[in-house]
Amino acid sequence: MNIRADLNALAEEYFCSERALIQMIFVAIKDAYPEYKILYFDMEKQYIYAEKNGRSVCFKASRERFSIIKKSLINALKVHRKEVLSRKNFKLLRGLYHSRFCNKIVRTHIVSLGEKHIEMAVKDREMLALKVRLFVSIDDFFDTDLIAVGHNFNVFIQSIRIEKDRQIILKGVRKNDVIVEKEIESLFAYIEKKSGKKIDFNVAKVDLNRALVVLNVYEKYADSILGKVAEAIKKRVGFSLFWTKKERIDDGKIRKAQ
């Protein structure tokens, strides 16, 4: 269990700081154990340190009390999120949503075609619940993208705008180096799944202007597979693929393969 990751995920989901979240957990524990004076809670080991009748005790929450703590915490988090979303501080809201949604890749499909922009529907439960709308300029698609209602695409979220009615408008792009890397990674993952052959590589360069990608490849006999990836990436995003053979040596350094 990664406690730190779980805390970060909860803090993001309910728009609160990690410090505020820990304080809510502490309050929830106090509510679940009114007969104790709660002194400290060890987040990593899940131990509760308390005092009762002048004696110091240390214990883990029982299953029944843990259920009470969890319920109390979730209720407090929901109240906190509702308060945040009801505020009229649009700058604060924009910052919260920006950290949550921007600079990330989301899976989408086209729902309507405009003269200059395409509206996409996101396949993310939270974005759907918040009624997020996502638009991508026609100019920000790859030349090879087949633009039609219902077609699926990975989209990179670039910016966010919140309207006065609190509707959240996201701007996304297809023609982006992160998307190109994602397409390449998915191709190699597909090849590994089908053939069992894992190719050791990294993306050295993505040139959007020249429509090319350069890989560092640490495999001597991967030309046939790389050729197939090159054909596929050309069809998917219209980019040419080049690679440089390198080898790893024992001291951790890398040198060009002979």
PDB file of C-alpha atoms in Angstrom:
ATOM      1  CA  MET A   1       0.000   0.000   0.000  1.00  0.00           C
ATOM      2  CA  ASN A   2       1.371   3.401  -0.997  1.00  0.00           C
ATOM      3  CA  ILE A   3      -0.033   5.717   1.695  1.00  0.00           C
ATOM      4  CA  ARG A   4       1.531   8.836   0.191  1.00  0.00           C
ATOM      5  CA  ALA A   5       0.035   8.151  -3.244  1.00  0.00           C
ATOM      6  CA  ASP A   6      -3.383   7.435  -1.705  1.00  0.00           C
ATOM      7  CA  LEU A   7      -3.264  10.728   0.220  1.00  0.00           C
ATOM      8  CA  ASN A   8      -2.311  12.679  -2.891  1.00  0.00           C
ATOM      9  CA  ALA A   9      -5.142  11.062  -4.866  1.00  0.00           C
ATOM     10  CA  LEU A  10      -7.697  11.918  -2.157  1.00  0.00           C
ATOM     11  CA  ALA A  11      -6.387  15.477  -1.847  1.00  0.00           C
ATOM     12  CA  GLU A  12      -6.697  15.970  -5.618  1.00  0.00           C
ATOM     13  CA  GLU A  13     -10.151  14.426  -5.806  1.00  0.00           C
ATOM     14  CA  TYR A  14     -11.592  16.610  -3.021  1.00  0.00           C
ATOM     15  CA  PHE A  15      -9.630  19.805  -3.748  1.00  0.00           C
ATOM     16  CA  CYS A  16      -7.781  20.088  -0.456  1.00  0.00           C
ATOM     17  CA  SER A  17      -4.171  20.256   0.662  1.00  0.00           C
ATOM     18  CA  GLU A  18      -2.478  17.188   2.100  1.00  0.00           C
ATOM     19  CA  ARG A  19      -2.145  19.033   5.408  1.00  0.00           C
ATOM     20  CA  ALA A  20      -5.898  19.711   5.521  1.00  0.00           C
ATOM     21  CA  LEU A  21      -6.594  16.080   4.643  1.00  0.00           C
ATOM     22  CA  ILE A  22      -4.434  14.815   7.509  1.00  0.00           C
ATOM     23  CA  GLN A  23      -6.260  17.154   9.881  1.00  0.00           C
ATOM     24  CA  MET A  24      -9.605  15.737   8.690  1.00  0.00           C
ATOM     25  CA  ILE A  25      -8.338  12.198   9.310  1.00  0.00           C
ATOM     26  CA  PHE A  26      -7.311  13.199  12.830  1.00  0.00           C
ATOM     27  CA  VAL A  27     -10.767  14.672  13.514  1.00  0.00           C
ATOM     28  CA  ALA A  28     -12.448  11.534  12.114  1.00  0.00           C
ATOM     29  CA  ILE A  29     -10.370   9.356  14.473  1.00  0.00           C
ATOM     30  CA  LYS A  30     -11.353  11.555  17.442  1.00  0.00           C
ATOM     31  CA  ASP A  31     -15.027  11.191  16.470  1.00  0.00           C
ATOM     32  CA  ALA A  32     -14.672   7.388  16.278  1.00  0.00           C
ATOM     33  CA  TYR A  33     -12.945   7.157  19.691  1.00  0.00           C
ATOM     34  CA  PRO A  34     -14.679   9.696  21.966  1.00  0.00           C
ATOM     35  CA  GLU A  35     -13.561   7.753  25.051  1.00  0.00           C
ATOM     36  CA  TYR A  36      -9.886   8.452  24.233  1.00  0.00           C
ATOM     37  CA  LYS A  37      -7.805  11.591  24.083  1.00  0.00           C
ATOM     38  CA  ILE A  38      -6.187  11.129  20.669  1.00  0.00           C
ATOM     39  CA  LEU A  39      -2.582  12.326  20.665  1.00  0.00           C
ATOM     40  CA  TYR A  40      -1.131  11.215  17.347  1.00  0.00           C
ATOM     41  CA  PHE A  41      -1.786   9.038  14.327  1.00  0.00           C
ATOM     42  CA  ASP A  42       1.029   7.264  12.470  1.00  0.00           C
ATOM     43  CA  MET A  43      -0.069   7.431   8.842  1.00  0.00           C
ATOM     44  CA  GLU A  44       2.434   4.872   7.549  1.00  0.00           C
ATOM     45  CA  LYS A  45       1.985   2.194  10.244  1.00  0.00           C
ATOM     46  CA  GLN A  46      -1.712   2.967  10.909  1.00  0.00           C
ATOM     47  CA  TYR A  47      -1.164   3.178  14.671  1.00  0.00           C
ATOM     48  CA  ILE A  48      -3.265   5.450  16.873  1.00  0.00           C
ATOM     49  CA  TYR A  49      -1.549   6.922  19.933  1.00  0.00           C
ATOM     50  CA  ALA A  50      -3.946   7.997  22.677  1.00  0.00           C
ATOM     51  CA  GLU A  51      -4.457   8.559  26.363  1.00  0.00           C
ATOM     52  CA  LYS A  52      -7.154   7.081  28.605  1.00  0.00           C
ATOM     53  CA  ASN A  53      -7.459   7.312  32.381  1.00  0.00           C
ATOM     54  CA  GLY A  54      -3.972   8.786  32.607  1.00  0.00           C
ATOM     55  CA  ARG A  55      -2.399   5.929  30.659  1.00  0.00           C
ATOM     56  CA  SER A  56      -0.803   6.140  27.215  1.00  0.00           C
ATOM     57  CA  VAL A  57      -1.932   3.463  24.753  1.00  0.00           C
ATOM     58  CA  CYS A  58      -1.119   2.537  21.161  1.00  0.00           C
ATOM     59  CA  PHE A  59      -3.421   0.494  18.933  1.00  0.00           C
ATOM     60  CA  LYS A  60      -4.825  -0.023  15.454  1.00  0.00           C
ATOM     61  CA  ALA A  61      -8.452   0.753  14.666  1.00  0.00           C
ATOM     62  CA  SER A  62     -10.827  -2.185  14.802  1.00  0.00           C
ATOM     63  CA  ARG A  63     -12.749  -3.030  11.646  1.00  0.00           C
ATOM     64  CA  GLU A  64     -15.908  -1.475  13.078  1.00  0.00           C
ATOM     65  CA  ARG A  65     -14.173   1.749  14.175  1.00  0.00           C
ATOM     66  CA  PHE A  66     -12.243   1.942  10.895  1.00  0.00           C
ATOM     67  CA  SER A  67     -15.573   1.900   9.046  1.00  0.00           C
ATOM     68  CA  ILE A  68     -16.760   4.818  11.205  1.00  0.00           C
ATOM     69  CA  ILE A  69     -13.520   6.746  10.553  1.00  0.00           C
ATOM     70  CA  LYS A  70     -13.784   6.179   6.800  1.00  0.00           C
ATOM     71  CA  LYS A  71     -17.434   7.278   6.676  1.00  0.00           C
ATOM     72  CA  SER A  72     -16.742  10.380   8.764  1.00  0.00           C
ATOM     73  CA  LEU A  73     -13.736  11.322   6.605  1.00  0.00           C
ATOM     74  CA  ILE A  74     -15.590  10.940   3.301  1.00  0.00           C
ATOM     75  CA  ASN A  75     -18.478  13.052   4.602  1.00  0.00           C
ATOM     76  CA  ALA A  76     -16.045  15.784   5.705  1.00  0.00           C
ATOM     77  CA  LEU A  77     -14.281  15.686   2.323  1.00  0.00           C
ATOM     78  CA  LYS A  78     -17.573  15.958   0.431  1.00  0.00           C
ATOM     79  CA  VAL A  79     -18.577  18.978   2.509  1.00  0.00           C
ATOM     80  CA  HIS A  80     -15.167  20.554   1.857  1.00  0.00           C
ATOM     81  CA  ARG A  81     -15.387  19.995  -1.902  1.00  0.00           C
ATOM     82  CA  LYS A  82     -18.926  21.399  -2.021  1.00  0.00           C
ATOM     83  CA  GLU A  83     -17.755  24.526  -0.182  1.00  0.00           C
ATOM     84  CA  VAL A  84     -14.841  24.979  -2.582  1.00  0.00           C
ATOM     85  CA  LEU A  85     -17.037  24.598  -5.649  1.00  0.00           C
ATOM     86  CA  SER A  86     -19.636  27.022  -4.286  1.00  0.00           C
ATOM     87  CA  ARG A  87     -17.112  29.828  -3.844  1.00  0.00           C
ATOM     88  CA  LYS A  88     -17.101  32.714  -6.291  1.00  0.00           C
ATOM     89  CA  ASN A  89     -13.321  32.755  -6.477  1.00  0.00           C
ATOM     90  CA  PHE A  90     -12.900  31.686 -10.096  1.00  0.00           C
ATOM     91  CA  LYS A  91      -9.126  32.147  -9.909  1.00  0.00           C
ATOM     92  CA  LEU A  92      -8.986  29.558  -7.122  1.00  0.00           C
ATOM     93  CA  LEU A  93     -11.275  27.173  -8.991  1.00  0.00           C
ATOM     94  CA  ARG A  94      -9.263  27.537 -12.166  1.00  0.00           C
ATOM     95  CA  GLY A  95      -6.083  26.690 -10.258  1.00  0.00           C
ATOM     96  CA  LEU A  96      -7.683  23.612  -8.723  1.00  0.00           C
ATOM     97  CA  TYR A  97      -9.034  22.331 -12.038  1.00  0.00           C
ATOM     98  CA  HIS A  98      -5.832  23.218 -13.872  1.00  0.00           C
ATOM     99  CA  SER A  99      -3.741  21.029 -11.550  1.00  0.00           C
ATOM    100  CA  ARG A 100      -6.313  18.265 -11.883  1.00  0.00           C
ATOM    101  CA  PHE A 101      -6.891  18.139 -15.627  1.00  0.00           C
ATOM    102  CA  CYS A 102      -4.258  20.101 -17.556  1.00  0.00           C
ATOM    103  CA  ASN A 103      -1.077  18.660 -19.073  1.00  0.00           C
ATOM    104  CA  LYS A 104      -2.632  15.201 -19.135  1.00  0.00           C
ATOM    105  CA  ILE A 105      -3.713  12.835 -21.880  1.00  0.00           C
ATOM    106  CA  VAL A 106      -7.377  11.814 -21.926  1.00  0.00           C
ATOM    107  CA  ARG A 107      -9.233   9.328 -24.088  1.00  0.00           C
ATOM    108  CA  THR A 108     -12.013  11.042 -26.062  1.00  0.00           C
ATOM    109  CA  HIS A 109     -14.392  10.693 -28.959  1.00  0.00           C
ATOM    110  CA  ILE A 110     -15.829  13.295 -31.327  1.00  0.00           C
ATOM    111  CA  VAL A 111     -19.405  14.394 -30.589  1.00  0.00           C
ATOM    112  CA  SER A 112     -19.841  17.343 -32.975  1.00  0.00           C
ATOM    113  CA  LEU A 113     -18.041  19.083 -35.819  1.00  0.00           C
ATOM    114  CA  GLY A 114     -17.742  22.863 -36.000  1.00  0.00           C
ATOM    115  CA  GLU A 115     -16.306  25.167 -38.614  1.00  0.00           C
ATOM    116  CA  LYS A 116     -13.034  25.663 -36.721  1.00  0.00           C
ATOM    117  CA  HIS A 117     -13.315  23.498 -33.603  1.00  0.00           C
ATOM    118  CA  ILE A 118     -14.264  19.913 -32.815  1.00  0.00           C
ATOM    119  CA  GLU A 119     -16.130  19.109 -29.605  1.00  0.00           C
ATOM    120  CA  MET A 120     -14.915  15.967 -27.885  1.00  0.00           C
ATOM    121  CA  ALA A 121     -16.506  13.904 -25.103  1.00  0.00           C
ATOM    122  CA  VAL A 122     -14.080  12.704 -22.448  1.00  0.00           C
ATOM    123  CA  LYS A 123     -14.113   9.147 -21.176  1.00  0.00           C
ATOM    124  CA  ASP A 124     -13.346  10.162 -17.595  1.00  0.00           C
ATOM    125  CA  ARG A 125     -16.003   9.704 -14.898  1.00  0.00           C
ATOM    126  CA  GLU A 126     -15.080  12.816 -12.963  1.00  0.00           C
ATOM    127  CA  MET A 127     -15.008  15.038 -16.047  1.00  0.00           C
ATOM    128  CA  LEU A 128     -18.377  13.647 -17.095  1.00  0.00           C
ATOM    129  CA  ALA A 129     -19.795  14.283 -13.620  1.00  0.00           C
ATOM    130  CA  LEU A 130     -18.560  17.884 -13.703  1.00  0.00           C
ATOM    131  CA  LYS A 131     -20.009  18.348 -17.220  1.00  0.00           C
ATOM    132  CA  VAL A 132     -16.647  19.295 -18.667  1.00  0.00           C
ATOM    133  CA  ARG A 133     -16.636  20.313 -22.347  1.00  0.00           C
ATOM    134  CA  LEU A 134     -13.529  19.754 -24.444  1.00  0.00           C
ATOM    135  CA  PHE A 135     -12.718  21.472 -27.736  1.00  0.00           C
ATOM    136  CA  VAL A 136      -9.877  20.863 -30.178  1.00  0.00           C
ATOM    137  CA  SER A 137      -9.072  23.176 -33.084  1.00  0.00           C
ATOM    138  CA  ILE A 138      -9.155  21.480 -36.486  1.00  0.00           C
ATOM    139  CA  ASP A 139      -5.628  22.824 -37.034  1.00  0.00           C
ATOM    140  CA  ASP A 140      -4.444  20.941 -33.930  1.00  0.00           C
ATOM    141  CA  PHE A 141      -5.221  17.489 -35.345  1.00  0.00           C
ATOM    142  CA  PHE A 142      -2.655  15.425 -37.219  1.00  0.00           C
ATOM    143  CA  ASP A 143      -3.024  15.405 -41.003  1.00  0.00           C
ATOM    144  CA  THR A 144      -3.646  11.653 -40.856  1.00  0.00           C
ATOM    145  CA  ASP A 145      -6.507  11.907 -38.315  1.00  0.00           C
ATOM    146  CA  LEU A 146      -9.849  10.880 -39.754  1.00  0.00           C
ATOM    147  CA  ILE A 147     -12.202  13.466 -38.253  1.00  0.00           C
ATOM    148  CA  ALA A 148     -15.726  12.112 -37.937  1.00  0.00           C
ATOM    149  CA  VAL A 149     -18.368  11.900 -35.210  1.00  0.00           C
ATOM    150  CA  GLY A 150     -17.786   8.889 -32.978  1.00  0.00           C
ATOM    151  CA  HIS A 151     -14.081   8.472 -33.760  1.00  0.00           C
ATOM    152  CA  ASN A 152     -11.782   7.958 -30.763  1.00  0.00           C
ATOM    153  CA  PHE A 153      -8.589   9.900 -30.060  1.00  0.00           C
ATOM    154  CA  ASN A 154      -6.032  10.528 -27.330  1.00  0.00           C
ATOM    155  CA  VAL A 155      -6.017  14.277 -26.609  1.00  0.00           C
ATOM    156  CA  PHE A 156      -3.568  16.371 -24.578  1.00  0.00           C
ATOM    157  CA  ILE A 157      -5.309  18.902 -22.285  1.00  0.00           C
ATOM    158  CA  GLN A 158      -3.644  22.266 -22.819  1.00  0.00           C
ATOM    159  CA  SER A 159      -5.718  24.886 -20.990  1.00  0.00           C
ATOM    160  CA  ILE A 160      -8.906  25.486 -18.996  1.00  0.00           C
ATOM    161  CA  ARG A 161     -11.566  28.173 -18.816  1.00  0.00           C
ATOM    162  CA  ILE A 162     -14.417  28.466 -16.313  1.00  0.00           C
ATOM    163  CA  GLU A 163     -17.572  30.247 -17.464  1.00  0.00           C
ATOM    164  CA  LYS A 164     -19.763  32.396 -15.191  1.00  0.00           C
ATOM    165  CA  ASP A 165     -22.264  29.539 -14.969  1.00  0.00           C
ATOM    166  CA  ARG A 166     -19.314  27.419 -13.731  1.00  0.00           C
ATOM    167  CA  GLN A 167     -19.201  25.354 -16.889  1.00  0.00           C
ATOM    168  CA  ILE A 168     -15.681  24.040 -17.407  1.00  0.00           C
ATOM    169  CA  ILE A 169     -14.241  24.438 -20.900  1.00  0.00           C
ATOM    170  CA  LEU A 170     -11.040  22.594 -21.759  1.00  0.00           C
ATOM    171  CA  LYS A 171      -8.845  23.188 -24.783  1.00  0.00           C
ATOM    172  CA  GLY A 172      -6.995  20.156 -26.099  1.00  0.00           C
ATOM    173  CA  VAL A 173      -4.570  19.330 -28.888  1.00  0.00           C
ATOM    174  CA  ARG A 174      -3.759  16.244 -30.905  1.00  0.00           C
ATOM    175  CA  LYS A 175      -0.628  17.560 -32.623  1.00  0.00           C
ATOM    176  CA  ASN A 176       1.639  17.386 -29.577  1.00  0.00           C
ATOM    177  CA  ASP A 177       4.958  15.682 -28.758  1.00  0.00           C
ATOM    178  CA  VAL A 178       3.429  13.946 -25.722  1.00  0.00           C
ATOM    179  CA  ILE A 179       0.724  12.409 -27.920  1.00  0.00           C
ATOM    180  CA  VAL A 180       3.347  11.193 -30.421  1.00  0.00           C
ATOM    181  CA  GLU A 181       5.306   9.544 -27.596  1.00  0.00           C
ATOM    182  CA  LYS A 182       2.096   7.966 -26.292  1.00  0.00           C
ATOM    183  CA  GLU A 183       1.319   6.504 -29.735  1.00  0.00           C
ATOM    184  CA  ILE A 184       4.831   5.037 -29.994  1.00  0.00           C
ATOM    185  CA  GLU A 185       4.655   3.545 -26.498  1.00  0.00           C
ATOM    186  CA  SER A 186       1.282   1.966 -27.250  1.00  0.00           C
ATOM    187  CA  LEU A 187       2.673   0.395 -30.435  1.00  0.00           C
ATOM    188  CA  PHE A 188       5.629  -1.141 -28.618  1.00  0.00           C
ATOM    189  CA  ALA A 189       3.304  -2.347 -25.836  1.00  0.00           C
ATOM    190  CA  TYR A 190       1.081  -4.018 -28.459  1.00  0.00           C
ATOM    191  CA  ILE A 191       4.100  -5.722 -30.058  1.00  0.00           C
ATOM    192  CA  GLU A 192       5.304  -6.950 -26.662  1.00  0.00           C
ATOM    193  CA  LYS A 193       1.855  -8.334 -25.870  1.00  0.00           C
ATOM    194  CA  LYS A 194       1.609 -10.135 -29.213  1.00  0.00           C
ATOM    195  CA  SER A 195       5.167 -11.404 -29.597  1.00  0.00           C
ATOM    196  CA  GLY A 196       6.515 -11.406 -26.056  1.00  0.00           C
ATOM    197  CA  LYS A 197       9.455  -9.342 -27.342  1.00  0.00           C
ATOM    198  CA  LYS A 198      10.221  -6.276 -25.203  1.00  0.00           C
ATOM    199  CA  ILE A 199      12.257  -3.582 -26.956  1.00  0.00           C
ATOM    200  CA  ASP A 200      14.468  -1.416 -24.757  1.00  0.00           C
ATOM    201  CA  PHE A 201      14.144   2.126 -26.132  1.00  0.00           C
ATOM    202  CA  ASN A 202      13.502   5.760 -25.298  1.00  0.00           C
ATOM    203  CA  VAL A 203      12.294   8.710 -27.345  1.00  0.00           C
ATOM    204  CA  ALA A 204      15.255  10.999 -27.989  1.00  0.00           C
ATOM    205  CA  LYS A 205      13.473  13.649 -30.033  1.00  0.00           C
ATOM    206  CA  VAL A 206      10.071  14.613 -31.419  1.00  0.00           C
ATOM    207  CA  ASP A 207      10.155  17.306 -34.111  1.00  0.00           C
ATOM    208  CA  LEU A 208       6.636  18.569 -34.785  1.00  0.00           C
ATOM    209  CA  ASN A 209       7.730  20.936 -37.556  1.00  0.00           C
ATOM    210  CA  ARG A 210       9.578  18.268 -39.542  1.00  0.00           C
ATOM    211  CA  ALA A 211       7.142  15.488 -38.523  1.00  0.00           C
ATOM    212  CA  LEU A 212       9.824  13.076 -37.342  1.00  0.00           C
ATOM    213  CA  VAL A 213      10.714  11.040 -34.269  1.00  0.00           C
ATOM    214  CA  VAL A 214      14.150   9.781 -33.230  1.00  0.00           C
ATOM    215  CA  LEU A 215      14.533   6.795 -30.899  1.00  0.00           C
ATOM    216  CA  ASN A 216      17.473   5.465 -28.931  1.00  0.00           C
ATOM    217  CA  VAL A 217      17.238   1.667 -29.198  1.00  0.00           C
ATOM    218  CA  TYR A 218      19.245  -0.677 -26.988  1.00  0.00           C
ATOM    219  CA  GLU A 219      18.663  -3.868 -28.994  1.00  0.00           C
ATOM    220  CA  LYS A 220      21.005  -5.248 -31.665  1.00  0.00           C
ATOM    221  CA  TYR A 221      18.434  -7.256 -33.610  1.00  0.00           C
ATOM    222  CA  ALA A 222      15.273  -5.155 -33.642  1.00  0.00           C
ATOM    223  CA  ASP A 223      15.287  -3.737 -37.182  1.00  0.00           C
ATOM    224  CA  SER A 224      12.313  -5.783 -38.405  1.00  0.00           C
ATOM    225  CA  ILE A 225      10.174  -4.740 -35.435  1.00  0.00           C
ATOM    226  CA  LEU A 226      11.282  -1.109 -35.728  1.00  0.00           C
ATOM    227  CA  GLY A 227      10.364  -1.167 -39.391  1.00  0.00           C
ATOM    228  CA  LYS A 228       6.808  -2.245 -38.507  1.00  0.00           C
ATOM    229  CA  VAL A 229       6.577   0.470 -35.837  1.00  0.00           C
ATOM    230  CA  ALA A 230       7.784   3.043 -38.392  1.00  0.00           C
ATOM    231  CA  GLU A 231       5.049   2.001 -40.833  1.00  0.00           C
ATOM    232  CA  ALA A 232       2.377   2.111 -38.123  1.00  0.00           C
ATOM    233  CA  ILE A 233       3.387   5.507 -36.705  1.00  0.00           C
ATOM    234  CA  LYS A 234       3.428   6.943 -40.229  1.00  0.00           C
ATOM    235  CA  LYS A 235      -0.164   5.810 -40.698  1.00  0.00           C
ATOM    236  CA  ARG A 236      -1.291   6.970 -37.251  1.00  0.00           C
ATOM    237  CA  VAL A 237       0.194  10.474 -37.012  1.00  0.00           C
ATOM    238  CA  GLY A 238       2.078  10.983 -40.287  1.00  0.00           C
ATOM    239  CA  PHE A 239       5.521  11.074 -38.631  1.00  0.00           C
ATOM    240  CA  SER A 240       8.702   9.458 -39.944  1.00  0.00           C
ATOM    241  CA  LEU A 241      10.579   7.284 -37.467  1.00  0.00           C
ATOM    242  CA  PHE A 242      14.363   7.088 -37.182  1.00  0.00           C
ATOM    243  CA  TRP A 243      16.463   5.253 -34.633  1.00  0.00           C
ATOM    244  CA  THR A 244      20.014   5.051 -33.352  1.00  0.00           C
ATOM    245  CA  LYS A 245      21.352   1.749 -32.056  1.00  0.00           C
ATOM    246  CA  LYS A 246      23.043   2.036 -28.676  1.00  0.00           C
ATOM    247  CA  GLU A 247      24.181  -0.403 -26.034  1.00  0.00           C
ATOM    248  CA  ARG A 248      24.286  -0.302 -22.290  1.00  0.00           C
ATOM    249  CA  ILE A 249      27.525  -1.277 -20.575  1.00  0.00           C
ATOM    250  CA  ASP A 250      28.207  -2.439 -17.046  1.00  0.00           C
ATOM    251  CA  ASP A 251      29.250   0.927 -15.609  1.00  0.00           C
ATOM    252  CA  GLY A 252      25.838   2.391 -16.510  1.00  0.00           C
ATOM    253  CA  LYS A 253      27.146   4.504 -19.386  1.00  0.00           C
ATOM    254  CA  ILE A 254      25.745   4.302 -22.890  1.00  0.00           C
ATOM    255  CA  ARG A 255      27.686   4.121 -26.125  1.00  0.00           C
ATOM    256  CA  LYS A 256      26.751   3.839 -29.750  1.00  0.00           C
ATOM    257  CA  ALA A 257      26.552   0.270 -30.965  1.00  0.00           C
ATOM    258  CA  GLN A 258      29.201  -0.824 -33.444  1.00  0.00           C
TER     259      GLN A 258
END
